[in-house]
Every structure is written in C-alpha cells, then in structure tokens.
Amino acid sequence: MAVAQEMLETYPQDLGGIDRAKLVACIEACAECAQACTACADACLAEQMVAELRTCIRRNLDCADVCAATGRVLSRRTGDDADLTRAVLLACAAACRACGDECASHAQMHEHCRVCAASCRRCEQACRDLLGALG
C-alpha cells in the first residue's frame, strides 16, 4: 500500500465526497514528477550542451516546485479549500504540460528528458482527473 493511501486511511475525520483513488493517484504522481524533474534538471546540467538546455532546466525546476507544493496541499485535508485545490491543480497541470513539452523536444537526444516528459504527462493527467472528480 502506498504511503499516501495509508495516510488518508488513517485520517481521523470524514474526507467528504472526494474520490480517494484519484486523490492518492494525484499525490503520488506529484511526488514522482517532482523527483523526475529535479533529476532531469540535474542531468541537463551534466550535459556538454548545457547552454542549449537552459529552458529545459528552468521548466524542470519550476515544475518540480509546483508539483511538490501541489502534493503537499493535497495531503492536507483539514479545512480543505476547494477553490485553492482547484487552483493548485490547474497550475500543476499547466507546469507539467510546459515541462513535458520542453522535455519531449529533447527526448530523442537525452533519455532523462524522455523519462521526465512521461512523468510530466502522467502528473498532468492525474491533476486533470482529480479536477474532473471535484466537479
């Protein structure tokens, strides 16, 4: 069992009508994407053509920060603010799309960018799935 799921199951209050499976999937996707983007930025810095990867590095770092923050906001259920939740999910999906697109443009040359782009796509979809479930 994933830690995010286990923590939600131990939450002492009712979570309301939120789709637990989509919430868990989104929290996990955010954590995975934050790690992938951080590692990809670092790998880009290790490449010989680092100057050509400047935009990719920036997108990676922005996406990592947004994903990490989104995962933390989603993990806090007490006093949940639905408007804020929607806003962070939209921001995360946008950051993941931008980073995924940038990494995909380098995927033929850099395997780490291919892996990161795929993680960004999964996280973007998880955010959109949870947004859809929120109504």
Short mmCIF file of N, CA, C and O in Angstrom, two decimals:
data_model
loop_
_atom_site.label_atom_id
_atom_site.label_comp_id
_atom_site.label_asym_id
_atom_site.label_seq_id
_atom_site.Cartn_x
_atom_site.Cartn_y
_atom_site.Cartn_z
N MET A 1 0.85 -1.18 0.00
CA MET A 1 0.00 0.00 0.00
C MET A 1 0.89 1.24 0.00
O MET A 1 1.87 1.31 0.73
N ALA A 2 0.52 2.20 -0.80
CA ALA A 2 1.27 3.45 -0.89
C ALA A 2 1.09 4.26 0.39
O ALA A 2 0.04 4.22 1.03
N VAL A 3 2.11 5.01 0.73
CA VAL A 3 2.07 5.82 1.94
C VAL A 3 0.94 6.85 1.87
O VAL A 3 0.23 7.07 2.86
N ALA A 4 0.74 7.47 0.72
CA ALA A 4 -0.33 8.47 0.60
C ALA A 4 -1.68 7.83 0.91
O ALA A 4 -2.50 8.42 1.63
N GLN A 5 -1.92 6.65 0.39
CA GLN A 5 -3.18 5.96 0.66
C GLN A 5 -3.29 5.58 2.13
O GLN A 5 -4.33 5.78 2.75
N GLU A 6 -2.22 5.07 2.69
CA GLU A 6 -2.23 4.68 4.09
C GLU A 6 -2.49 5.88 5.00
O GLU A 6 -3.26 5.79 5.96
N MET A 7 -1.88 7.01 4.69
CA MET A 7 -2.11 8.21 5.49
C MET A 7 -3.55 8.69 5.38
O MET A 7 -4.16 9.07 6.38
N LEU A 8 -4.13 8.65 4.19
CA LEU A 8 -5.53 9.06 4.04
C LEU A 8 -6.46 8.12 4.80
O LEU A 8 -7.47 8.56 5.35
N GLU A 9 -6.12 6.84 4.83
CA GLU A 9 -6.95 5.88 5.56
C GLU A 9 -6.89 6.10 7.07
O GLU A 9 -7.81 5.71 7.78
N THR A 10 -5.81 6.70 7.55
CA THR A 10 -5.69 6.95 8.99
C THR A 10 -6.25 8.31 9.38
O THR A 10 -6.27 8.64 10.57
N TYR A 11 -6.69 9.11 8.41
CA TYR A 11 -7.20 10.44 8.70
C TYR A 11 -8.42 10.32 9.61
O TYR A 11 -9.36 9.57 9.30
N PRO A 12 -8.43 11.04 10.72
CA PRO A 12 -9.48 10.83 11.73
C PRO A 12 -10.86 11.40 11.40
O PRO A 12 -11.83 11.11 12.10
N GLN A 13 -10.96 12.21 10.35
CA GLN A 13 -12.26 12.78 10.01
C GLN A 13 -12.71 12.28 8.64
O GLN A 13 -11.93 11.71 7.88
N ASP A 14 -13.96 12.54 8.34
CA ASP A 14 -14.52 12.18 7.04
C ASP A 14 -13.87 13.04 5.96
O ASP A 14 -13.73 14.25 6.12
N LEU A 15 -13.47 12.43 4.86
CA LEU A 15 -12.85 13.17 3.76
C LEU A 15 -13.88 13.80 2.83
O LEU A 15 -13.53 14.48 1.87
N GLY A 16 -15.14 13.60 3.12
CA GLY A 16 -16.18 14.15 2.26
C GLY A 16 -16.33 13.30 1.01
O GLY A 16 -16.01 12.13 0.98
N GLY A 17 -16.79 13.93 -0.05
CA GLY A 17 -17.09 13.19 -1.27
C GLY A 17 -15.93 13.04 -2.23
O GLY A 17 -16.13 12.63 -3.36
N ILE A 18 -14.72 13.37 -1.81
CA ILE A 18 -13.58 13.32 -2.72
C ILE A 18 -13.27 11.87 -3.11
O ILE A 18 -13.39 10.95 -2.30
N ASP A 19 -12.92 11.68 -4.35
CA ASP A 19 -12.55 10.36 -4.87
C ASP A 19 -11.17 10.01 -4.33
O ASP A 19 -10.16 10.58 -4.76
N ARG A 20 -11.12 9.11 -3.35
CA ARG A 20 -9.85 8.76 -2.70
C ARG A 20 -8.82 8.22 -3.68
O ARG A 20 -7.65 8.55 -3.58
N ALA A 21 -9.25 7.38 -4.60
CA ALA A 21 -8.30 6.77 -5.54
C ALA A 21 -7.65 7.85 -6.41
O ALA A 21 -6.43 7.82 -6.65
N LYS A 22 -8.44 8.81 -6.87
CA LYS A 22 -7.89 9.88 -7.70
C LYS A 22 -7.02 10.83 -6.88
O LYS A 22 -6.00 11.33 -7.37
N LEU A 23 -7.39 11.04 -5.64
CA LEU A 23 -6.58 11.87 -4.75
C LEU A 23 -5.22 11.22 -4.49
O LEU A 23 -4.18 11.86 -4.63
N VAL A 24 -5.23 9.94 -4.17
CA VAL A 24 -3.98 9.21 -3.95
C VAL A 24 -3.12 9.20 -5.22
O VAL A 24 -1.92 9.47 -5.17
N ALA A 25 -3.75 8.92 -6.35
CA ALA A 25 -3.01 8.89 -7.61
C ALA A 25 -2.37 10.23 -7.90
O ALA A 25 -1.22 10.30 -8.37
N CYS A 26 -3.06 11.31 -7.61
CA CYS A 26 -2.53 12.64 -7.87
C CYS A 26 -1.38 12.97 -6.92
O CYS A 26 -0.35 13.51 -7.35
N ILE A 27 -1.55 12.69 -5.65
CA ILE A 27 -0.47 12.93 -4.69
C ILE A 27 0.78 12.16 -5.10
O ILE A 27 1.89 12.71 -5.11
N GLU A 28 0.62 10.90 -5.47
CA GLU A 28 1.76 10.07 -5.88
C GLU A 28 2.38 10.58 -7.17
O GLU A 28 3.60 10.61 -7.31
N ALA A 29 1.55 10.98 -8.13
CA ALA A 29 2.06 11.50 -9.40
C ALA A 29 2.84 12.79 -9.18
O ALA A 29 3.87 13.02 -9.82
N CYS A 30 2.35 13.64 -8.27
CA CYS A 30 3.06 14.89 -7.96
C CYS A 30 4.44 14.60 -7.36
O CYS A 30 5.43 15.24 -7.74
N ALA A 31 4.50 13.66 -6.44
CA ALA A 31 5.79 13.32 -5.82
C ALA A 31 6.75 12.74 -6.85
O ALA A 31 7.93 13.11 -6.90
N GLU A 32 6.25 11.84 -7.68
CA GLU A 32 7.08 11.24 -8.73
C GLU A 32 7.59 12.29 -9.70
O GLU A 32 8.77 12.33 -10.06
N CYS A 33 6.72 13.18 -10.13
CA CYS A 33 7.08 14.19 -11.11
C CYS A 33 8.07 15.19 -10.52
O CYS A 33 9.02 15.60 -11.21
N ALA A 34 7.89 15.57 -9.28
CA ALA A 34 8.85 16.48 -8.64
C ALA A 34 10.23 15.86 -8.63
O ALA A 34 11.23 16.53 -8.93
N GLN A 35 10.30 14.57 -8.32
CA GLN A 35 11.60 13.88 -8.31
C GLN A 35 12.17 13.79 -9.71
O GLN A 35 13.36 14.06 -9.93
N ALA A 36 11.36 13.41 -10.68
CA ALA A 36 11.83 13.26 -12.05
C ALA A 36 12.34 14.59 -12.60
O ALA A 36 13.40 14.64 -13.25
N CYS A 37 11.61 15.66 -12.34
CA CYS A 37 12.01 16.97 -12.85
C CYS A 37 13.30 17.46 -12.19
O CYS A 37 14.16 18.05 -12.86
N THR A 38 13.45 17.21 -10.90
CA THR A 38 14.68 17.59 -10.21
C THR A 38 15.86 16.83 -10.79
O THR A 38 16.92 17.41 -11.07
N ALA A 39 15.68 15.53 -10.99
CA ALA A 39 16.76 14.70 -11.54
C ALA A 39 17.07 15.07 -12.98
O ALA A 39 18.23 15.06 -13.40
N CYS A 40 16.05 15.40 -13.75
CA CYS A 40 16.25 15.79 -15.15
C CYS A 40 17.02 17.10 -15.23
O CYS A 40 17.94 17.25 -16.04
N ALA A 41 16.67 18.07 -14.38
CA ALA A 41 17.39 19.34 -14.37
C ALA A 41 18.86 19.10 -14.05
O ALA A 41 19.75 19.67 -14.70
N ASP A 42 19.12 18.23 -13.09
CA ASP A 42 20.49 17.92 -12.72
C ASP A 42 21.22 17.23 -13.87
O ASP A 42 22.37 17.56 -14.17
N ALA A 43 20.54 16.30 -14.53
CA ALA A 43 21.15 15.61 -15.68
C ALA A 43 21.42 16.59 -16.81
O ALA A 43 22.46 16.51 -17.48
N CYS A 44 20.51 17.52 -17.04
CA CYS A 44 20.73 18.55 -18.07
C CYS A 44 21.98 19.37 -17.76
O CYS A 44 22.76 19.70 -18.66
N LEU A 45 22.18 19.67 -16.49
CA LEU A 45 23.36 20.43 -16.09
C LEU A 45 24.65 19.65 -16.33
O LEU A 45 25.72 20.25 -16.50
N ALA A 46 24.55 18.33 -16.36
CA ALA A 46 25.73 17.49 -16.58
C ALA A 46 26.03 17.28 -18.07
O ALA A 46 27.09 16.76 -18.42
N GLU A 47 25.12 17.69 -18.93
CA GLU A 47 25.32 17.51 -20.37
C GLU A 47 26.34 18.52 -20.90
O GLU A 47 26.47 19.63 -20.36
N GLN A 48 27.03 18.15 -21.96
CA GLN A 48 28.01 19.03 -22.59
C GLN A 48 27.36 20.28 -23.16
O GLN A 48 27.94 21.35 -23.13
N MET A 49 26.14 20.14 -23.68
CA MET A 49 25.45 21.27 -24.32
C MET A 49 24.48 21.95 -23.37
O MET A 49 23.35 22.26 -23.71
N VAL A 50 24.93 22.23 -22.17
CA VAL A 50 24.07 22.75 -21.12
C VAL A 50 23.42 24.08 -21.52
O VAL A 50 22.26 24.32 -21.17
N ALA A 51 24.09 24.90 -22.28
CA ALA A 51 23.50 26.19 -22.67
C ALA A 51 22.23 25.99 -23.49
O ALA A 51 21.27 26.75 -23.35
N GLU A 52 22.20 24.96 -24.32
CA GLU A 52 21.02 24.69 -25.14
C GLU A 52 19.87 24.12 -24.31
O GLU A 52 18.74 24.04 -24.78
N LEU A 53 20.16 23.72 -23.10
CA LEU A 53 19.14 23.11 -22.23
C LEU A 53 18.65 24.06 -21.14
O LEU A 53 17.92 23.66 -20.25
N ARG A 54 19.03 25.32 -21.25
CA ARG A 54 18.66 26.30 -20.23
C ARG A 54 17.15 26.36 -20.00
O ARG A 54 16.68 26.35 -18.86
N THR A 55 16.36 26.42 -21.06
CA THR A 55 14.90 26.47 -20.92
C THR A 55 14.38 25.19 -20.29
O THR A 55 13.50 25.22 -19.42
N CYS A 56 14.93 24.07 -20.69
CA CYS A 56 14.52 22.78 -20.13
C CYS A 56 14.79 22.74 -18.62
O CYS A 56 13.94 22.30 -17.84
N ILE A 57 15.96 23.20 -18.24
CA ILE A 57 16.32 23.22 -16.81
C ILE A 57 15.34 24.09 -16.04
O ILE A 57 14.84 23.70 -14.98
N ARG A 58 15.03 25.26 -16.57
CA ARG A 58 14.09 26.16 -15.90
C ARG A 58 12.71 25.53 -15.78
O ARG A 58 12.08 25.57 -14.72
N ARG A 59 12.23 24.93 -16.86
CA ARG A 59 10.91 24.27 -16.82
C ARG A 59 10.92 23.13 -15.80
O ARG A 59 9.96 22.93 -15.06
N ASN A 60 12.02 22.37 -15.77
CA ASN A 60 12.14 21.27 -14.81
C ASN A 60 12.05 21.78 -13.37
O ASN A 60 11.33 21.21 -12.55
N LEU A 61 12.80 22.81 -13.07
CA LEU A 61 12.82 23.32 -11.70
C LEU A 61 11.48 23.93 -11.30
O LEU A 61 11.01 23.71 -10.18
N ASP A 62 10.86 24.67 -12.22
CA ASP A 62 9.53 25.22 -11.94
C ASP A 62 8.52 24.11 -11.71
O ASP A 62 7.74 24.15 -10.76
N CYS A 63 8.54 23.11 -12.58
CA CYS A 63 7.58 22.01 -12.46
C CYS A 63 7.81 21.23 -11.17
O CYS A 63 6.84 20.87 -10.48
N ALA A 64 9.06 20.98 -10.83
CA ALA A 64 9.35 20.26 -9.58
C ALA A 64 8.78 21.00 -8.38
O ALA A 64 8.16 20.39 -7.50
N ASP A 65 8.97 22.31 -8.35
CA ASP A 65 8.46 23.10 -7.23
C ASP A 65 6.93 23.10 -7.18
O ASP A 65 6.34 22.94 -6.11
N VAL A 66 6.29 23.27 -8.33
CA VAL A 66 4.82 23.29 -8.37
C VAL A 66 4.26 21.93 -7.98
O VAL A 66 3.29 21.84 -7.21
N CYS A 67 4.86 20.86 -8.49
CA CYS A 67 4.38 19.51 -8.16
C CYS A 67 4.54 19.22 -6.67
O CYS A 67 3.63 18.67 -6.04
N ALA A 68 5.68 19.59 -6.10
CA ALA A 68 5.90 19.36 -4.67
C ALA A 68 4.88 20.12 -3.84
O ALA A 68 4.29 19.56 -2.90
N ALA A 69 4.64 21.38 -4.19
CA ALA A 69 3.66 22.18 -3.45
C ALA A 69 2.25 21.61 -3.60
O ALA A 69 1.49 21.54 -2.63
N THR A 70 1.92 21.18 -4.80
CA THR A 70 0.58 20.61 -5.04
C THR A 70 0.39 19.35 -4.21
O THR A 70 -0.66 19.16 -3.58
N GLY A 71 1.38 18.48 -4.21
CA GLY A 71 1.29 17.26 -3.41
C GLY A 71 1.09 17.55 -1.93
O GLY A 71 0.31 16.88 -1.25
N ARG A 72 1.77 18.58 -1.44
CA ARG A 72 1.62 18.94 -0.03
C ARG A 72 0.23 19.51 0.25
O ARG A 72 -0.40 19.17 1.25
N VAL A 73 -0.26 20.38 -0.63
CA VAL A 73 -1.60 20.95 -0.44
C VAL A 73 -2.65 19.83 -0.45
O VAL A 73 -3.56 19.81 0.38
N LEU A 74 -2.52 18.90 -1.39
CA LEU A 74 -3.49 17.80 -1.48
C LEU A 74 -3.43 16.87 -0.28
O LEU A 74 -4.43 16.25 0.08
N SER A 75 -2.28 16.78 0.35
CA SER A 75 -2.10 15.90 1.51
C SER A 75 -2.72 16.47 2.77
O SER A 75 -2.97 15.74 3.72
N ARG A 76 -2.97 17.77 2.79
CA ARG A 76 -3.57 18.41 3.96
C ARG A 76 -5.08 18.47 3.76
O ARG A 76 -5.58 19.25 2.94
N ARG A 77 -5.81 17.68 4.49
CA ARG A 77 -7.26 17.59 4.30
C ARG A 77 -8.05 18.45 5.28
O ARG A 77 -9.19 18.80 5.03
N THR A 78 -7.48 18.82 6.42
CA THR A 78 -8.20 19.61 7.41
C THR A 78 -8.44 21.01 6.87
O THR A 78 -7.51 21.68 6.44
N GLY A 79 -9.70 21.44 6.88
CA GLY A 79 -10.04 22.77 6.42
C GLY A 79 -9.78 22.98 4.94
O GLY A 79 -9.47 24.09 4.51
N ASP A 80 -9.91 21.93 4.16
CA ASP A 80 -9.66 21.99 2.72
C ASP A 80 -10.45 23.12 2.07
O ASP A 80 -11.63 23.31 2.34
N ASP A 81 -9.78 23.88 1.23
CA ASP A 81 -10.38 24.98 0.48
C ASP A 81 -10.50 24.51 -0.97
O ASP A 81 -9.50 24.41 -1.68
N ALA A 82 -11.71 24.23 -1.41
CA ALA A 82 -11.94 23.67 -2.75
C ALA A 82 -11.43 24.60 -3.85
O ALA A 82 -10.88 24.14 -4.86
N ASP A 83 -11.57 25.90 -3.67
CA ASP A 83 -11.10 26.85 -4.68
C ASP A 83 -9.58 26.81 -4.80
O ASP A 83 -9.03 26.83 -5.90
N LEU A 84 -8.90 26.76 -3.67
CA LEU A 84 -7.44 26.67 -3.69
C LEU A 84 -7.00 25.34 -4.30
O LEU A 84 -6.06 25.30 -5.09
N THR A 85 -7.68 24.27 -3.94
CA THR A 85 -7.34 22.96 -4.50
C THR A 85 -7.45 22.98 -6.02
O THR A 85 -6.54 22.52 -6.72
N ARG A 86 -8.52 23.54 -6.53
CA ARG A 86 -8.67 23.64 -7.99
C ARG A 86 -7.55 24.48 -8.60
O ARG A 86 -7.00 24.14 -9.64
N ALA A 87 -7.22 25.59 -7.96
CA ALA A 87 -6.17 26.48 -8.48
C ALA A 87 -4.82 25.79 -8.53
O ALA A 87 -4.10 25.91 -9.53
N VAL A 88 -4.45 25.07 -7.47
CA VAL A 88 -3.15 24.41 -7.50
C VAL A 88 -3.14 23.26 -8.49
O VAL A 88 -2.12 23.01 -9.14
N LEU A 89 -4.26 22.58 -8.65
CA LEU A 89 -4.33 21.50 -9.64
C LEU A 89 -4.19 22.06 -11.06
O LEU A 89 -3.50 21.46 -11.90
N LEU A 90 -4.83 23.18 -11.33
CA LEU A 90 -4.70 23.81 -12.65
C LEU A 90 -3.26 24.27 -12.89
O LEU A 90 -2.71 24.09 -13.98
N ALA A 91 -2.65 24.87 -11.87
CA ALA A 91 -1.26 25.32 -12.00
C ALA A 91 -0.32 24.15 -12.22
O ALA A 91 0.59 24.21 -13.06
N CYS A 92 -0.56 23.07 -11.50
CA CYS A 92 0.30 21.90 -11.64
C CYS A 92 0.14 21.28 -13.04
O CYS A 92 1.14 20.93 -13.68
N ALA A 93 -1.08 21.17 -13.51
CA ALA A 93 -1.30 20.63 -14.85
C ALA A 93 -0.61 21.50 -15.90
O ALA A 93 0.02 20.99 -16.84
N ALA A 94 -0.67 22.82 -15.73
CA ALA A 94 -0.02 23.73 -16.68
C ALA A 94 1.50 23.59 -16.63
O ALA A 94 2.17 23.56 -17.68
N ALA A 95 2.06 23.51 -15.44
CA ALA A 95 3.51 23.34 -15.30
C ALA A 95 3.96 22.02 -15.90
O ALA A 95 4.99 21.94 -16.58
N CYS A 96 3.18 20.97 -15.66
CA CYS A 96 3.52 19.65 -16.21
C CYS A 96 3.43 19.64 -17.73
O CYS A 96 4.27 19.03 -18.40
N ARG A 97 2.44 20.31 -18.27
CA ARG A 97 2.32 20.38 -19.74
C ARG A 97 3.52 21.11 -20.33
O ARG A 97 4.14 20.65 -21.28
N ALA A 98 3.88 22.26 -19.76
CA ALA A 98 5.01 23.04 -20.28
C ALA A 98 6.32 22.26 -20.17
O ALA A 98 7.11 22.21 -21.12
N CYS A 99 6.53 21.65 -19.03
CA CYS A 99 7.77 20.89 -18.83
C CYS A 99 7.78 19.64 -19.71
O CYS A 99 8.80 19.31 -20.32
N GLY A 100 6.65 18.96 -19.78
CA GLY A 100 6.57 17.77 -20.62
C GLY A 100 6.83 18.08 -22.08
O GLY A 100 7.54 17.34 -22.77
N ASP A 101 6.28 19.19 -22.56
CA ASP A 101 6.52 19.60 -23.95
C ASP A 101 7.99 19.92 -24.19
O ASP A 101 8.57 19.50 -25.19
N GLU A 102 8.59 20.65 -23.25
CA GLU A 102 10.01 21.01 -23.41
C GLU A 102 10.89 19.76 -23.35
O GLU A 102 11.78 19.59 -24.19
N CYS A 103 10.65 18.90 -22.38
CA CYS A 103 11.46 17.68 -22.28
C CYS A 103 11.26 16.78 -23.50
O CYS A 103 12.23 16.19 -24.00
N ALA A 104 10.05 16.71 -24.00
CA ALA A 104 9.78 15.88 -25.18
C ALA A 104 10.59 16.37 -26.38
O ALA A 104 11.02 15.56 -27.21
N SER A 105 10.83 17.67 -26.45
CA SER A 105 11.60 18.21 -27.57
C SER A 105 13.07 17.80 -27.52
O SER A 105 13.78 17.91 -28.51
N HIS A 106 13.53 17.32 -26.37
CA HIS A 106 14.91 16.87 -26.21
C HIS A 106 15.01 15.35 -26.05
O HIS A 106 16.11 14.82 -25.89
N ALA A 107 13.88 14.67 -26.09
CA ALA A 107 13.84 13.24 -25.75
C ALA A 107 14.63 12.36 -26.73
O ALA A 107 15.15 11.32 -26.34
N GLN A 108 14.73 12.76 -27.98
CA GLN A 108 15.49 11.97 -28.95
C GLN A 108 16.98 11.95 -28.61
O GLN A 108 17.67 10.97 -28.87
N MET A 109 17.46 13.03 -28.01
CA MET A 109 18.88 13.15 -27.71
C MET A 109 19.22 12.80 -26.26
O MET A 109 20.31 12.33 -25.97
N HIS A 110 18.28 13.02 -25.35
CA HIS A 110 18.56 12.82 -23.92
C HIS A 110 17.49 11.92 -23.30
O HIS A 110 16.33 12.32 -23.16
N GLU A 111 17.90 10.74 -22.88
CA GLU A 111 16.98 9.77 -22.29
C GLU A 111 16.32 10.32 -21.02
O GLU A 111 15.15 10.06 -20.76
N HIS A 112 17.06 11.07 -20.23
CA HIS A 112 16.47 11.63 -19.00
C HIS A 112 15.31 12.56 -19.32
O HIS A 112 14.33 12.62 -18.58
N CYS A 113 15.37 13.25 -20.44
CA CYS A 113 14.26 14.11 -20.85
C CYS A 113 13.05 13.27 -21.27
O CYS A 113 11.91 13.65 -20.99
N ARG A 114 13.29 12.13 -21.90
CA ARG A 114 12.18 11.24 -22.27
C ARG A 114 11.46 10.74 -21.03
O ARG A 114 10.23 10.77 -20.94
N VAL A 115 12.23 10.30 -20.05
CA VAL A 115 11.65 9.79 -18.81
C VAL A 115 10.88 10.90 -18.08
O VAL A 115 9.76 10.69 -17.60
N CYS A 116 11.45 12.07 -18.04
CA CYS A 116 10.80 13.20 -17.37
C CYS A 116 9.52 13.60 -18.08
O CYS A 116 8.50 13.87 -17.44
N ALA A 117 9.56 13.66 -19.41
CA ALA A 117 8.36 14.03 -20.17
C ALA A 117 7.21 13.07 -19.86
O ALA A 117 6.07 13.50 -19.67
N ALA A 118 7.52 11.79 -19.78
CA ALA A 118 6.48 10.79 -19.48
C ALA A 118 5.90 11.01 -18.08
O ALA A 118 4.69 10.92 -17.87
N SER A 119 6.76 11.32 -17.12
CA SER A 119 6.30 11.58 -15.76
C SER A 119 5.42 12.83 -15.72
O SER A 119 4.39 12.86 -15.05
N CYS A 120 5.83 13.85 -16.46
CA CYS A 120 5.02 15.08 -16.53
C CYS A 120 3.64 14.80 -17.12
O CYS A 120 2.63 15.33 -16.63
N ARG A 121 3.58 13.99 -18.14
CA ARG A 121 2.29 13.64 -18.77
C ARG A 121 1.39 12.91 -17.78
O ARG A 121 0.19 13.17 -17.70
N ARG A 122 1.97 11.97 -17.02
CA ARG A 122 1.17 11.24 -16.03
C ARG A 122 0.65 12.17 -14.95
O ARG A 122 -0.51 12.08 -14.54
N CYS A 123 1.49 13.09 -14.49
CA CYS A 123 1.06 14.02 -13.44
C CYS A 123 0.00 14.98 -13.95
O CYS A 123 -0.99 15.25 -13.26
N GLU A 124 0.20 15.48 -15.16
CA GLU A 124 -0.81 16.37 -15.74
C GLU A 124 -2.16 15.66 -15.80
O GLU A 124 -3.20 16.23 -15.42
N GLN A 125 -2.15 14.42 -16.24
CA GLN A 125 -3.40 13.66 -16.35
C GLN A 125 -4.02 13.40 -14.98
O GLN A 125 -5.23 13.51 -14.81
N ALA A 126 -3.19 13.08 -14.00
CA ALA A 126 -3.71 12.84 -12.63
C ALA A 126 -4.34 14.10 -12.08
O ALA A 126 -5.39 14.04 -11.42
N CYS A 127 -3.73 15.26 -12.35
CA CYS A 127 -4.32 16.54 -11.89
C CYS A 127 -5.65 16.78 -12.57
O CYS A 127 -6.63 17.17 -11.94
N ARG A 128 -5.72 16.52 -13.86
CA ARG A 128 -6.97 16.75 -14.61
C ARG A 128 -8.05 15.76 -14.16
O ARG A 128 -9.23 16.12 -14.07
N ASP A 129 -7.64 14.52 -13.88
CA ASP A 129 -8.60 13.52 -13.39
C ASP A 129 -9.19 13.94 -12.05
O ASP A 129 -10.41 13.83 -11.85
N LEU A 130 -8.34 14.42 -11.15
CA LEU A 130 -8.83 14.85 -9.85
C LEU A 130 -9.71 16.10 -10.00
O LEU A 130 -10.75 16.21 -9.35
N LEU A 131 -9.30 17.02 -10.85
CA LEU A 131 -10.14 18.20 -11.11
C LEU A 131 -11.52 17.80 -11.58
O LEU A 131 -12.54 18.34 -11.13
N GLY A 132 -11.57 16.84 -12.50
CA GLY A 132 -12.86 16.36 -13.01
C GLY A 132 -13.71 15.74 -11.94
O GLY A 132 -14.94 15.87 -11.94
N ALA A 133 -13.07 15.07 -10.99
CA ALA A 133 -13.80 14.42 -9.90
C ALA A 133 -14.31 15.45 -8.88
O ALA A 133 -15.28 15.17 -8.16
N LEU A 134 -13.67 16.60 -8.82
CA LEU A 134 -14.11 17.63 -7.87
C LEU A 134 -15.38 18.32 -8.31
O LEU A 134 -16.08 18.92 -7.51
N GLY A 135 -15.66 18.25 -9.61
CA GLY A 135 -16.89 18.83 -10.13
C GLY A 135 -16.86 20.29 -10.38
O GLY A 135 -16.08 21.09 -10.25
#
